[in-house]
XYZ file of C-alpha atoms in Angstrom:
116
model
C -32.526 119.064 -49.879
C -30.702 122.606 -51.493
C -33.015 125.735 -51.788
C -32.417 129.094 -53.243
C -34.310 132.280 -53.793
C -37.118 131.360 -51.326
C -38.814 133.104 -48.780
C -37.574 132.938 -45.160
C -40.757 131.115 -44.013
C -40.365 128.652 -46.911
C -36.678 127.975 -46.124
C -37.731 127.451 -42.156
C -40.764 125.073 -43.063
C -38.797 122.988 -45.430
C -35.916 122.623 -42.894
C -37.799 121.673 -40.029
C -39.205 118.997 -42.289
C -35.713 117.729 -43.099
C -34.684 118.050 -40.051
C -36.984 115.680 -38.523
C -36.851 113.307 -41.435
C -33.075 113.188 -41.134
C -32.357 115.085 -44.379
C -29.574 117.170 -45.006
C -30.514 120.694 -45.906
C -28.666 123.873 -47.255
C -29.858 126.905 -48.595
C -27.826 129.940 -49.815
C -28.572 133.250 -52.100
C -26.550 136.167 -53.273
C -27.671 139.618 -53.356
C -24.875 141.639 -55.637
C -21.767 141.303 -53.250
C -23.603 139.941 -50.212
C -25.108 136.396 -49.642
C -25.335 133.847 -47.281
C -25.313 129.959 -47.038
C -26.616 127.674 -44.435
C -26.562 124.134 -43.809
C -28.348 121.833 -41.250
C -26.618 118.582 -41.564
C -28.388 117.168 -38.429
C -26.233 114.681 -36.262
C -23.066 114.357 -38.862
C -20.427 111.972 -38.078
C -16.451 112.414 -40.278
C -13.257 111.300 -39.966
C -10.334 113.815 -39.785
C -6.963 112.889 -40.683
C -4.355 114.423 -37.921
C -0.757 114.181 -38.383
C 1.386 112.563 -35.568
C 4.202 115.470 -34.153
C 7.130 113.221 -33.425
C 8.353 114.085 -29.875
C 12.142 115.463 -29.526
C 14.125 113.911 -26.324
C 15.116 116.906 -24.068
C 19.007 116.115 -24.520
C 18.837 116.845 -28.440
C 20.262 120.345 -29.241
C 17.351 122.587 -30.951
C 17.993 123.627 -33.904
C 16.923 123.448 -37.815
C 17.005 119.526 -37.952
C 15.330 119.287 -34.851
C 12.150 121.588 -36.160
C 12.189 119.620 -39.697
C 11.792 116.488 -37.513
C 8.968 117.501 -35.982
C 7.040 118.572 -38.977
C 7.640 115.900 -41.529
C 6.380 112.905 -39.640
C 4.366 110.822 -41.836
C 2.395 108.723 -39.274
C -1.160 110.202 -39.021
C -4.057 108.826 -37.184
C -7.686 108.684 -37.983
C -10.063 110.544 -35.392
C -14.102 109.831 -35.668
C -15.716 113.100 -34.933
C -19.376 114.299 -34.510
C -21.023 117.527 -35.199
C -24.536 118.588 -34.406
C -25.914 121.292 -36.299
C -29.002 123.664 -35.305
C -31.926 124.585 -37.157
C -32.441 127.525 -39.365
C -35.204 128.640 -36.795
C -32.781 128.485 -33.837
C -29.876 130.215 -36.175
C -32.582 133.435 -36.964
C -33.753 133.678 -33.392
C -30.567 134.580 -31.691
C -31.281 137.337 -28.807
C -28.644 139.533 -29.369
C -29.373 141.082 -26.084
C -27.772 138.708 -23.582
C -24.523 138.398 -22.086
C -23.325 135.328 -24.083
C -24.404 137.165 -27.347
C -21.970 140.173 -26.919
C -18.776 137.818 -27.132
C -20.638 135.893 -30.364
C -21.434 139.244 -31.658
C -17.238 139.524 -32.670
C -17.540 136.617 -34.391
C -20.568 137.636 -36.678
C -19.702 138.774 -39.849
C -22.162 142.399 -40.353
C -23.991 140.395 -43.258
C -26.098 138.261 -40.928
C -27.398 141.685 -39.841
C -28.016 142.670 -43.421
C -29.815 139.378 -44.355
C -32.217 139.858 -41.627
């Protein structure tokens, strides 16, 4: 489900219905130069391709060829990952006065507070 131009109450209600029924939910809007996007994918599984780094033996001289060998490795492995997304209601109900919030506050864009 994708929503735009909806009130906060409508977005929260539809996200709760989607989350309960394991339906992926996206919402967003733009206000001039500021905008937001929120995704509640519930429990989301995906596969990520990781490049294996070639290990250099300790007796090999460190030089440009050694560094190139580490980066040019064409061997990859697939890693399965799982992410749990929070609901919109939870994301909007963060208590910014706690100790944990102080660390998160540094990583939070000021646009979040403009949209509140």
